JSON list of C-alpha atoms in Angstrom, two decimals:
[
{"chain": "A", "resi": 1, "resn": "GLU", "atom": "CA", "xyz": [78.95, 106.08, 150.20]},
{"chain": "A", "resi": 2, "resn": "PRO", "atom": "CA", "xyz": [79.27, 109.80, 149.41]},
{"chain": "A", "resi": 3, "resn": "GLU", "atom": "CA", "xyz": [76.29, 111.33, 147.65]},
{"chain": "A", "resi": 4, "resn": "VAL", "atom": "CA", "xyz": [75.01, 114.61, 146.25]},
{"chain": "A", "resi": 5, "resn": "THR", "atom": "CA", "xyz": [72.38, 116.25, 148.45]},
{"chain": "A", "resi": 6, "resn": "GLN", "atom": "CA", "xyz": [69.81, 118.89, 147.52]},
{"chain": "A", "resi": 7, "resn": "THR", "atom": "CA", "xyz": [67.47, 121.16, 149.42]},
{"chain": "A", "resi": 8, "resn": "PRO", "atom": "CA", "xyz": [64.61, 121.72, 149.52]},
{"chain": "A", "resi": 9, "resn": "SER", "atom": "CA", "xyz": [63.01, 118.58, 148.15]},
{"chain": "A", "resi": 10, "resn": "HIS", "atom": "CA", "xyz": [59.95, 120.56, 147.07]},
{"chain": "A", "resi": 11, "resn": "GLN", "atom": "CA", "xyz": [59.56, 124.31, 146.56]},
{"chain": "A", "resi": 12, "resn": "VAL", "atom": "CA", "xyz": [56.31, 126.04, 145.71]},
{"chain": "A", "resi": 13, "resn": "THR", "atom": "CA", "xyz": [56.54, 129.65, 144.59]},
{"chain": "A", "resi": 14, "resn": "GLN", "atom": "CA", "xyz": [54.45, 132.26, 142.87]},
{"chain": "A", "resi": 15, "resn": "MET", "atom": "CA", "xyz": [55.20, 133.47, 139.37]},
{"chain": "A", "resi": 16, "resn": "GLY", "atom": "CA", "xyz": [57.68, 136.34, 139.42]},
{"chain": "A", "resi": 17, "resn": "GLN", "atom": "CA", "xyz": [59.33, 135.32, 142.68]},
{"chain": "A", "resi": 18, "resn": "GLU", "atom": "CA", "xyz": [62.99, 134.48, 143.07]},
{"chain": "A", "resi": 19, "resn": "VAL", "atom": "CA", "xyz": [64.01, 130.99, 144.15]},
{"chain": "A", "resi": 20, "resn": "ILE", "atom": "CA", "xyz": [67.34, 129.53, 145.19]},
{"chain": "A", "resi": 21, "resn": "LEU", "atom": "CA", "xyz": [67.91, 125.82, 144.91]},
{"chain": "A", "resi": 22, "resn": "ARG", "atom": "CA", "xyz": [70.76, 124.37, 146.92]},
{"chain": "A", "resi": 23, "resn": "CYS", "atom": "CA", "xyz": [73.10, 121.48, 146.34]},
{"chain": "A", "resi": 24, "resn": "VAL", "atom": "CA", "xyz": [76.04, 119.97, 148.18]},
{"chain": "A", "resi": 25, "resn": "PRO", "atom": "CA", "xyz": [78.13, 118.03, 145.64]},
{"chain": "A", "resi": 26, "resn": "ILE", "atom": "CA", "xyz": [80.30, 115.07, 146.57]},
{"chain": "A", "resi": 27, "resn": "SER", "atom": "CA", "xyz": [83.19, 116.51, 148.58]},
{"chain": "A", "resi": 28, "resn": "ASN", "atom": "CA", "xyz": [86.19, 115.78, 146.35]},
{"chain": "A", "resi": 29, "resn": "HIS", "atom": "CA", "xyz": [84.41, 116.47, 143.09]},
{"chain": "A", "resi": 30, "resn": "LEU", "atom": "CA", "xyz": [85.42, 119.45, 140.96]},
{"chain": "A", "resi": 31, "resn": "TYR", "atom": "CA", "xyz": [82.77, 119.66, 138.23]},
{"chain": "A", "resi": 32, "resn": "PHE", "atom": "CA", "xyz": [79.23, 120.66, 139.08]},
{"chain": "A", "resi": 33, "resn": "TYR", "atom": "CA", "xyz": [76.08, 120.73, 136.99]},
{"chain": "A", "resi": 34, "resn": "TRP", "atom": "CA", "xyz": [72.42, 121.63, 137.00]},
{"chain": "A", "resi": 35, "resn": "TYR", "atom": "CA", "xyz": [69.86, 119.76, 134.92]},
{"chain": "A", "resi": 36, "resn": "ARG", "atom": "CA", "xyz": [66.13, 119.99, 134.79]},
{"chain": "A", "resi": 37, "resn": "GLN", "atom": "CA", "xyz": [63.36, 117.56, 133.87]},
{"chain": "A", "resi": 38, "resn": "ILE", "atom": "CA", "xyz": [59.88, 118.78, 133.04]},
{"chain": "A", "resi": 39, "resn": "LEU", "atom": "CA", "xyz": [57.28, 116.17, 133.93]},
{"chain": "A", "resi": 40, "resn": "GLY", "atom": "CA", "xyz": [57.11, 113.50, 131.23]},
{"chain": "A", "resi": 41, "resn": "GLN", "atom": "CA", "xyz": [60.09, 114.87, 129.31]},
{"chain": "A", "resi": 42, "resn": "LYS", "atom": "CA", "xyz": [63.78, 114.06, 129.12]},
{"chain": "A", "resi": 43, "resn": "VAL", "atom": "CA", "xyz": [66.50, 115.35, 131.38]},
{"chain": "A", "resi": 44, "resn": "GLU", "atom": "CA", "xyz": [67.94, 118.60, 129.97]},
{"chain": "A", "resi": 45, "resn": "PHE", "atom": "CA", "xyz": [71.30, 120.20, 130.69]},
{"chain": "A", "resi": 46, "resn": "LEU", "atom": "CA", "xyz": [71.30, 123.73, 132.09]},
{"chain": "A", "resi": 47, "resn": "VAL", "atom": "CA", "xyz": [74.84, 124.65, 133.14]},
{"chain": "A", "resi": 48, "resn": "SER", "atom": "CA", "xyz": [78.23, 123.29, 134.14]},
{"chain": "A", "resi": 49, "resn": "PHE", "atom": "CA", "xyz": [80.62, 124.91, 136.61]},
{"chain": "A", "resi": 50, "resn": "TYR", "atom": "CA", "xyz": [84.32, 124.35, 137.13]},
{"chain": "A", "resi": 51, "resn": "ASN", "atom": "CA", "xyz": [87.05, 126.31, 138.87]},
{"chain": "A", "resi": 52, "resn": "ASN", "atom": "CA", "xyz": [84.53, 128.88, 140.11]},
{"chain": "A", "resi": 53, "resn": "GLU", "atom": "CA", "xyz": [83.15, 129.77, 136.74]},
{"chain": "A", "resi": 54, "resn": "ILE", "atom": "CA", "xyz": [80.57, 128.60, 134.23]},
{"chain": "A", "resi": 55, "resn": "SER", "atom": "CA", "xyz": [82.20, 126.30, 131.70]},
{"chain": "A", "resi": 56, "resn": "GLU", "atom": "CA", "xyz": [79.16, 125.59, 129.55]},
{"chain": "A", "resi": 57, "resn": "LYS", "atom": "CA", "xyz": [75.50, 126.56, 129.45]},
{"chain": "A", "resi": 58, "resn": "SER", "atom": "CA", "xyz": [72.49, 125.65, 127.37]},
{"chain": "A", "resi": 59, "resn": "GLU", "atom": "CA", "xyz": [69.94, 127.85, 125.62]},
{"chain": "A", "resi": 60, "resn": "ILE", "atom": "CA", "xyz": [67.61, 127.28, 128.57]},
{"chain": "A", "resi": 61, "resn": "PHE", "atom": "CA", "xyz": [70.06, 128.98, 130.92]},
{"chain": "A", "resi": 62, "resn": "ASP", "atom": "CA", "xyz": [69.14, 132.58, 130.10]},
{"chain": "A", "resi": 63, "resn": "ASP", "atom": "CA", "xyz": [69.61, 135.79, 132.10]},
{"chain": "A", "resi": 64, "resn": "GLN", "atom": "CA", "xyz": [66.99, 134.69, 134.62]},
{"chain": "A", "resi": 65, "resn": "PHE", "atom": "CA", "xyz": [69.31, 131.94, 135.83]},
{"chain": "A", "resi": 66, "resn": "SER", "atom": "CA", "xyz": [72.54, 132.19, 137.78]},
{"chain": "A", "resi": 67, "resn": "VAL", "atom": "CA", "xyz": [74.79, 129.80, 139.67]},
{"chain": "A", "resi": 68, "resn": "GLU", "atom": "CA", "xyz": [77.13, 130.33, 142.55]},
{"chain": "A", "resi": 69, "resn": "ARG", "atom": "CA", "xyz": [79.47, 128.41, 144.78]},
{"chain": "A", "resi": 70, "resn": "PRO", "atom": "CA", "xyz": [79.28, 130.66, 147.86]},
{"chain": "A", "resi": 71, "resn": "ASP", "atom": "CA", "xyz": [81.54, 128.49, 150.01]},
{"chain": "A", "resi": 72, "resn": "GLY", "atom": "CA", "xyz": [83.53, 125.29, 149.82]},
{"chain": "A", "resi": 73, "resn": "SER", "atom": "CA", "xyz": [80.55, 122.99, 149.87]},
{"chain": "A", "resi": 74, "resn": "ASN", "atom": "CA", "xyz": [77.36, 124.56, 148.48]},
{"chain": "A", "resi": 75, "resn": "PHE", "atom": "CA", "xyz": [76.43, 125.03, 144.84]},
{"chain": "A", "resi": 76, "resn": "THR", "atom": "CA", "xyz": [73.30, 127.06, 144.16]},
{"chain": "A", "resi": 77, "resn": "LEU", "atom": "CA", "xyz": [70.96, 127.74, 141.27]},
{"chain": "A", "resi": 78, "resn": "LYS", "atom": "CA", "xyz": [69.00, 130.99, 141.38]},
{"chain": "A", "resi": 79, "resn": "ILE", "atom": "CA", "xyz": [66.01, 131.77, 139.22]},
{"chain": "A", "resi": 80, "resn": "ARG", "atom": "CA", "xyz": [65.38, 135.51, 139.43]},
{"chain": "A", "resi": 81, "resn": "SER", "atom": "CA", "xyz": [61.78, 135.79, 138.31]},
{"chain": "A", "resi": 82, "resn": "THR", "atom": "CA", "xyz": [60.09, 132.44, 137.99]},
{"chain": "A", "resi": 83, "resn": "LYS", "atom": "CA", "xyz": [57.69, 131.60, 135.19]},
{"chain": "A", "resi": 84, "resn": "LEU", "atom": "CA", "xyz": [55.05, 128.87, 135.05]},
{"chain": "A", "resi": 85, "resn": "GLU", "atom": "CA", "xyz": [57.22, 126.97, 132.56]},
{"chain": "A", "resi": 86, "resn": "ASP", "atom": "CA", "xyz": [60.06, 126.79, 135.11]},
{"chain": "A", "resi": 87, "resn": "SER", "atom": "CA", "xyz": [58.04, 124.14, 136.95]},
{"chain": "A", "resi": 88, "resn": "ALA", "atom": "CA", "xyz": [60.20, 121.02, 136.81]},
{"chain": "A", "resi": 89, "resn": "MET", "atom": "CA", "xyz": [62.51, 118.74, 138.76]},
{"chain": "A", "resi": 90, "resn": "TYR", "atom": "CA", "xyz": [65.93, 120.32, 139.11]},
{"chain": "A", "resi": 91, "resn": "PHE", "atom": "CA", "xyz": [68.84, 117.96, 139.54]},
{"chain": "A", "resi": 92, "resn": "CYS", "atom": "CA", "xyz": [72.32, 118.82, 140.67]},
{"chain": "A", "resi": 93, "resn": "ALA", "atom": "CA", "xyz": [75.18, 116.55, 139.61]},
{"chain": "A", "resi": 94, "resn": "SER", "atom": "CA", "xyz": [78.93, 116.35, 140.12]},
{"chain": "A", "resi": 95, "resn": "ASN", "atom": "CA", "xyz": [81.94, 114.42, 138.94]},
{"chain": "A", "resi": 96, "resn": "GLY", "atom": "CA", "xyz": [85.57, 114.19, 139.90]},
{"chain": "A", "resi": 97, "resn": "GLN", "atom": "CA", "xyz": [88.74, 115.11, 138.04]},
{"chain": "A", "resi": 98, "resn": "GLY", "atom": "CA", "xyz": [89.39, 112.76, 135.14]},
{"chain": "A", "resi": 99, "resn": "SER", "atom": "CA", "xyz": [86.04, 111.01, 135.58]},
{"chain": "A", "resi": 100, "resn": "TYR", "atom": "CA", "xyz": [83.26, 111.01, 133.04]},
{"chain": "A", "resi": 101, "resn": "GLU", "atom": "CA", "xyz": [80.65, 109.66, 135.44]},
{"chain": "A", "resi": 102, "resn": "GLN", "atom": "CA", "xyz": [78.25, 112.22, 136.87]},
{"chain": "A", "resi": 103, "resn": "TYR", "atom": "CA", "xyz": [76.33, 111.50, 140.05]},
{"chain": "A", "resi": 104, "resn": "PHE", "atom": "CA", "xyz": [72.97, 113.09, 140.62]},
{"chain": "A", "resi": 105, "resn": "GLY", "atom": "CA", "xyz": [71.27, 114.45, 143.70]},
{"chain": "A", "resi": 106, "resn": "PRO", "atom": "CA", "xyz": [67.68, 113.53, 144.58]},
{"chain": "A", "resi": 107, "resn": "GLY", "atom": "CA", "xyz": [66.34, 116.70, 142.96]},
{"chain": "A", "resi": 108, "resn": "THR", "atom": "CA", "xyz": [64.20, 119.67, 143.94]},
{"chain": "A", "resi": 109, "resn": "ARG", "atom": "CA", "xyz": [60.68, 119.70, 142.60]},
{"chain": "A", "resi": 110, "resn": "LEU", "atom": "CA", "xyz": [59.87, 123.32, 141.75]},
{"chain": "A", "resi": 111, "resn": "THR", "atom": "CA", "xyz": [56.23, 124.24, 141.32]},
{"chain": "A", "resi": 112, "resn": "VAL", "atom": "CA", "xyz": [55.46, 127.74, 140.06]},
{"chain": "A", "resi": 113, "resn": "THR", "atom": "CA", "xyz": [51.85, 128.85, 140.51]},
{"chain": "B", "resi": 1, "resn": "ARG", "atom": "CA", "xyz": [72.82, 118.97, 116.90]},
{"chain": "B", "resi": 2, "resn": "LYS", "atom": "CA", "xyz": [73.52, 116.45, 119.62]},
{"chain": "B", "resi": 3, "resn": "GLU", "atom": "CA", "xyz": [70.78, 113.85, 119.98]},
{"chain": "B", "resi": 4, "resn": "VAL", "atom": "CA", "xyz": [70.37, 110.49, 121.60]},
{"chain": "B", "resi": 5, "resn": "GLU", "atom": "CA", "xyz": [67.50, 108.37, 120.33]},
{"chain": "B", "resi": 6, "resn": "GLN", "atom": "CA", "xyz": [66.13, 105.34, 122.12]},
{"chain": "B", "resi": 7, "resn": "ASP", "atom": "CA", "xyz": [63.64, 102.57, 121.52]},
{"chain": "B", "resi": 8, "resn": "PRO", "atom": "CA", "xyz": [60.22, 104.01, 122.31]},
{"chain": "B", "resi": 9, "resn": "GLY", "atom": "CA", "xyz": [59.08, 101.22, 124.64]},
{"chain": "B", "resi": 10, "resn": "PRO", "atom": "CA", "xyz": [57.41, 100.38, 126.89]},
{"chain": "B", "resi": 11, "resn": "PHE", "atom": "CA", "xyz": [58.79, 96.90, 127.30]},
{"chain": "B", "resi": 12, "resn": "ASN", "atom": "CA", "xyz": [56.57, 94.56, 129.29]},
{"chain": "B", "resi": 13, "resn": "VAL", "atom": "CA", "xyz": [58.32, 91.30, 130.13]},
{"chain": "B", "resi": 14, "resn": "PRO", "atom": "CA", "xyz": [57.85, 88.44, 132.61]},
{"chain": "B", "resi": 15, "resn": "GLU", "atom": "CA", "xyz": [60.33, 87.74, 135.37]},
{"chain": "B", "resi": 16, "resn": "GLY", "atom": "CA", "xyz": [63.31, 85.80, 134.10]},
{"chain": "B", "resi": 17, "resn": "ALA", "atom": "CA", "xyz": [63.12, 87.19, 130.57]},
{"chain": "B", "resi": 18, "resn": "THR", "atom": "CA", "xyz": [66.03, 88.68, 128.68]},
{"chain": "B", "resi": 19, "resn": "VAL", "atom": "CA", "xyz": [65.42, 92.16, 127.30]},
{"chain": "B", "resi": 20, "resn": "ALA", "atom": "CA", "xyz": [67.55, 94.41, 125.10]},
{"chain": "B", "resi": 21, "resn": "PHE", "atom": "CA", "xyz": [67.45, 98.18, 124.70]},
{"chain": "B", "resi": 22, "resn": "ASN", "atom": "CA", "xyz": [69.04, 100.04, 121.83]},
{"chain": "B", "resi": 23, "resn": "CYS", "atom": "CA", "xyz": [70.13, 103.60, 121.38]},
{"chain": "B", "resi": 24, "resn": "THR", "atom": "CA", "xyz": [71.70, 105.67, 118.62]},
{"chain": "B", "resi": 25, "resn": "TYR", "atom": "CA", "xyz": [73.53, 108.95, 118.90]},
{"chain": "B", "resi": 26, "resn": "SER", "atom": "CA", "xyz": [74.14, 111.70, 116.38]},
{"chain": "B", "resi": 27, "resn": "ASN", "atom": "CA", "xyz": [77.11, 113.56, 117.85]},
{"chain": "B", "resi": 28, "resn": "SER", "atom": "CA", "xyz": [80.29, 111.72, 116.95]},
{"chain": "B", "resi": 29, "resn": "ALA", "atom": "CA", "xyz": [82.21, 114.03, 119.33]},
{"chain": "B", "resi": 30, "resn": "SER", "atom": "CA", "xyz": [80.67, 112.29, 122.33]},
{"chain": "B", "resi": 31, "resn": "GLN", "atom": "CA", "xyz": [83.42, 110.27, 123.93]},
{"chain": "B", "resi": 32, "resn": "SER", "atom": "CA", "xyz": [81.60, 108.52, 126.71]},
{"chain": "B", "resi": 33, "resn": "PHE", "atom": "CA", "xyz": [78.31, 106.75, 127.00]},
{"chain": "B", "resi": 34, "resn": "PHE", "atom": "CA", "xyz": [76.31, 105.55, 129.94]},
{"chain": "B", "resi": 35, "resn": "TRP", "atom": "CA", "xyz": [73.15, 103.82, 130.92]},
{"chain": "B", "resi": 36, "resn": "TYR", "atom": "CA", "xyz": [71.30, 105.45, 133.76]},
{"chain": "B", "resi": 37, "resn": "ARG", "atom": "CA", "xyz": [68.26, 104.08, 135.51]},
{"chain": "B", "resi": 38, "resn": "GLN", "atom": "CA", "xyz": [65.47, 106.37, 136.66]},
{"chain": "B", "resi": 39, "resn": "ASP", "atom": "CA", "xyz": [62.61, 105.37, 138.93]},
{"chain": "B", "resi": 40, "resn": "CYS", "atom": "CA", "xyz": [59.41, 107.40, 138.89]},
{"chain": "B", "resi": 41, "resn": "ARG", "atom": "CA", "xyz": [60.02, 110.97, 140.13]},
{"chain": "B", "resi": 42, "resn": "LYS", "atom": "CA", "xyz": [63.55, 110.09, 141.28]},
{"chain": "B", "resi": 43, "resn": "GLU", "atom": "CA", "xyz": [67.00, 111.10, 140.12]},
{"chain": "B", "resi": 44, "resn": "PRO", "atom": "CA", "xyz": [68.88, 109.31, 137.34]},
{"chain": "B", "resi": 45, "resn": "LYS", "atom": "CA", "xyz": [71.21, 106.73, 138.86]},
{"chain": "B", "resi": 46, "resn": "LEU", "atom": "CA", "xyz": [74.28, 105.55, 137.02]},
{"chain": "B", "resi": 47, "resn": "LEU", "atom": "CA", "xyz": [73.83, 101.93, 136.01]},
{"chain": "B", "resi": 48, "resn": "MET", "atom": "CA", "xyz": [76.99, 101.46, 133.99]},
{"chain": "B", "resi": 49, "resn": "SER", "atom": "CA", "xyz": [79.44, 103.12, 131.67]},
{"chain": "B", "resi": 50, "resn": "VAL", "atom": "CA", "xyz": [79.64, 101.75, 128.14]},
{"chain": "B", "resi": 51, "resn": "TYR", "atom": "CA", "xyz": [82.94, 100.85, 126.51]},
{"chain": "B", "resi": 52, "resn": "SER", "atom": "CA", "xyz": [83.77, 99.88, 122.94]},
{"chain": "B", "resi": 53, "resn": "SER", "atom": "CA", "xyz": [85.05, 96.54, 124.16]},
{"chain": "B", "resi": 54, "resn": "GLY", "atom": "CA", "xyz": [81.72, 95.86, 125.85]},
{"chain": "B", "resi": 55, "resn": "ASN", "atom": "CA", "xyz": [81.29, 95.50, 129.56]},
{"chain": "B", "resi": 56, "resn": "GLU", "atom": "CA", "xyz": [79.30, 93.32, 131.86]},
{"chain": "B", "resi": 57, "resn": "ASP", "atom": "CA", "xyz": [78.08, 93.84, 135.40]},
{"chain": "B", "resi": 58, "resn": "GLY", "atom": "CA", "xyz": [76.20, 90.86, 136.72]},
{"chain": "B", "resi": 59, "resn": "ARG", "atom": "CA", "xyz": [73.00, 90.47, 134.68]},
{"chain": "B", "resi": 60, "resn": "PHE", "atom": "CA", "xyz": [73.69, 93.65, 132.69]},
{"chain": "B", "resi": 61, "resn": "THR", "atom": "CA", "xyz": [75.77, 93.86, 129.51]},
{"chain": "B", "resi": 62, "resn": "ALA", "atom": "CA", "xyz": [76.44, 97.08, 127.61]},
{"chain": "B", "resi": 63, "resn": "GLN", "atom": "CA", "xyz": [77.95, 97.47, 124.17]},
{"chain": "B", "resi": 64, "resn": "LEU", "atom": "CA", "xyz": [79.13, 100.43, 122.10]},
{"chain": "B", "resi": 65, "resn": "ASN", "atom": "CA", "xyz": [79.62, 100.43, 118.34]},
{"chain": "B", "resi": 66, "resn": "ARG", "atom": "CA", "xyz": [81.27, 103.73, 117.38]},
{"chain": "B", "resi": 67, "resn": "ALA", "atom": "CA", "xyz": [81.19, 103.00, 113.65]},
{"chain": "B", "resi": 68, "resn": "SER", "atom": "CA", "xyz": [77.40, 102.61, 113.73]},
{"chain": "B", "resi": 69, "resn": "GLN", "atom": "CA", "xyz": [76.94, 105.14, 116.57]},
{"chain": "B", "resi": 70, "resn": "TYR", "atom": "CA", "xyz": [74.90, 102.53, 118.39]},
{"chain": "B", "resi": 71, "resn": "ILE", "atom": "CA", "xyz": [74.69, 101.55, 122.05]},
{"chain": "B", "resi": 72, "resn": "SER", "atom": "CA", "xyz": [72.90, 98.61, 123.61]},
{"chain": "B", "resi": 73, "resn": "LEU", "atom": "CA", "xyz": [71.95, 97.30, 127.03]},
{"chain": "B", "resi": 74, "resn": "LEU", "atom": "CA", "xyz": [71.05, 93.69, 127.67]},
{"chain": "B", "resi": 75, "resn": "ILE", "atom": "CA", "xyz": [69.36, 92.60, 130.88]},
{"chain": "B", "resi": 76, "resn": "ARG", "atom": "CA", "xyz": [69.29, 88.89, 131.61]},
{"chain": "B", "resi": 77, "resn": "ASP", "atom": "CA", "xyz": [67.03, 87.09, 134.08]},
{"chain": "B", "resi": 78, "resn": "SER", "atom": "CA", "xyz": [64.84, 90.17, 134.65]},
{"chain": "B", "resi": 79, "resn": "LYS", "atom": "CA", "xyz": [63.70, 90.86, 138.21]},
{"chain": "B", "resi": 80, "resn": "LEU", "atom": "CA", "xyz": [60.66, 92.78, 139.39]},
{"chain": "B", "resi": 81, "resn": "SER", "atom": "CA", "xyz": [63.09, 95.36, 140.79]},
{"chain": "B", "resi": 82, "resn": "ASP", "atom": "CA", "xyz": [64.43, 96.04, 137.29]},
{"chain": "B", "resi": 83, "resn": "SER", "atom": "CA", "xyz": [61.18, 97.88, 136.47]},
{"chain": "B", "resi": 84, "resn": "ALA", "atom": "CA", "xyz": [62.25, 101.46, 135.73]},
{"chain": "B", "resi": 85, "resn": "THR", "atom": "CA", "xyz": [63.07, 103.83, 132.89]},
{"chain": "B", "resi": 86, "resn": "TYR", "atom": "CA", "xyz": [66.47, 103.26, 131.31]},
{"chain": "B", "resi": 87, "resn": "LEU", "atom": "CA", "xyz": [68.22, 106.34, 129.98]},
{"chain": "B", "resi": 88, "resn": "CYS", "atom": "CA", "xyz": [70.87, 106.23, 127.27]},
{"chain": "B", "resi": 89, "resn": "VAL", "atom": "CA", "xyz": [73.31, 109.08, 127.83]},
{"chain": "B", "resi": 90, "resn": "GLY", "atom": "CA", "xyz": [76.29, 110.51, 125.95]},
{"chain": "B", "resi": 91, "resn": "GLY", "atom": "CA", "xyz": [78.88, 113.08, 126.91]},
{"chain": "B", "resi": 92, "resn": "GLN", "atom": "CA", "xyz": [82.47, 114.09, 127.50]},
{"chain": "B", "resi": 93, "resn": "ALA", "atom": "CA", "xyz": [84.46, 114.67, 130.65]},
{"chain": "B", "resi": 94, "resn": "GLY", "atom": "CA", "xyz": [83.43, 117.84, 132.43]},
{"chain": "B", "resi": 95, "resn": "THR", "atom": "CA", "xyz": [80.68, 118.73, 129.99]},
{"chain": "B", "resi": 96, "resn": "ALA", "atom": "CA", "xyz": [76.95, 118.33, 129.54]},
{"chain": "B", "resi": 97, "resn": "LEU", "atom": "CA", "xyz": [75.40, 114.91, 129.43]},
{"chain": "B", "resi": 98, "resn": "ILE", "atom": "CA", "xyz": [72.95, 114.42, 126.59]},
{"chain": "B", "resi": 99, "resn": "PHE", "atom": "CA", "xyz": [70.02, 112.27, 127.63]},
{"chain": "B", "resi": 100, "resn": "GLY", "atom": "CA", "xyz": [67.70, 110.14, 125.58]},
{"chain": "B", "resi": 101, "resn": "LYS", "atom": "CA", "xyz": [64.01, 110.18, 126.42]},
{"chain": "B", "resi": 102, "resn": "GLY", "atom": "CA", "xyz": [64.31, 106.80, 128.07]},
{"chain": "B", "resi": 103, "resn": "THR", "atom": "CA", "xyz": [62.77, 103.39, 127.61]},
{"chain": "B", "resi": 104, "resn": "THR", "atom": "CA", "xyz": [60.36, 102.11, 130.21]},
{"chain": "B", "resi": 105, "resn": "LEU", "atom": "CA", "xyz": [60.69, 98.52, 131.39]},
{"chain": "B", "resi": 106, "resn": "SER", "atom": "CA", "xyz": [57.96, 96.77, 133.32]},
{"chain": "B", "resi": 107, "resn": "VAL", "atom": "CA", "xyz": [58.75, 93.32, 134.70]},
{"chain": "B", "resi": 108, "resn": "SER", "atom": "CA", "xyz": [55.79, 91.31, 135.91]},
{"chain": "B", "resi": 109, "resn": "SER", "atom": "CA", "xyz": [55.50, 88.13, 137.97]}
]
């Protein structure tokens, strides 16, 4: 069964450093998303991406964040200068054309020290 | 403001019990609703989509009432493996999913 994959599973970084989180969505999917979940809190939407551009973003997704689809398979989330409060699980998700159902990757646990 | 509110939980039930979770949503523009299941420190996994006509998948039944903006999930004959957090989720095709905080279910033998 096709699935969304994410790397790394755990990333530790120092405050102020840049991090890139990587995702490989399900191959025939066209819509891609990033969500985050701070420990003990609900899953929050960050950004959606379709047709090589951002289609929607939340208030959380400020100038420190960017997304890119550098090739036909990868979808990345970059945080330019990490803050302590960026520590969270980051989930990538995707869905196909005409489908409402989003499938999530296993997540990257980001720890900012 | 788009919000999804769920029963606070936790629900502690014995094996074999029937348990029901409820959820209300505030954004009438949401077209689709889902129940996701999340195990500790894992990703949300789609359990089932929720339709106005109601839908059933084995021991799980989901119902949507658009007039009341209310969604439910019924689990029959609970198993130990059903222990997880159940997330009520709303959204539209190609856009953000709005998650509830989740209701924790613990099934004991």
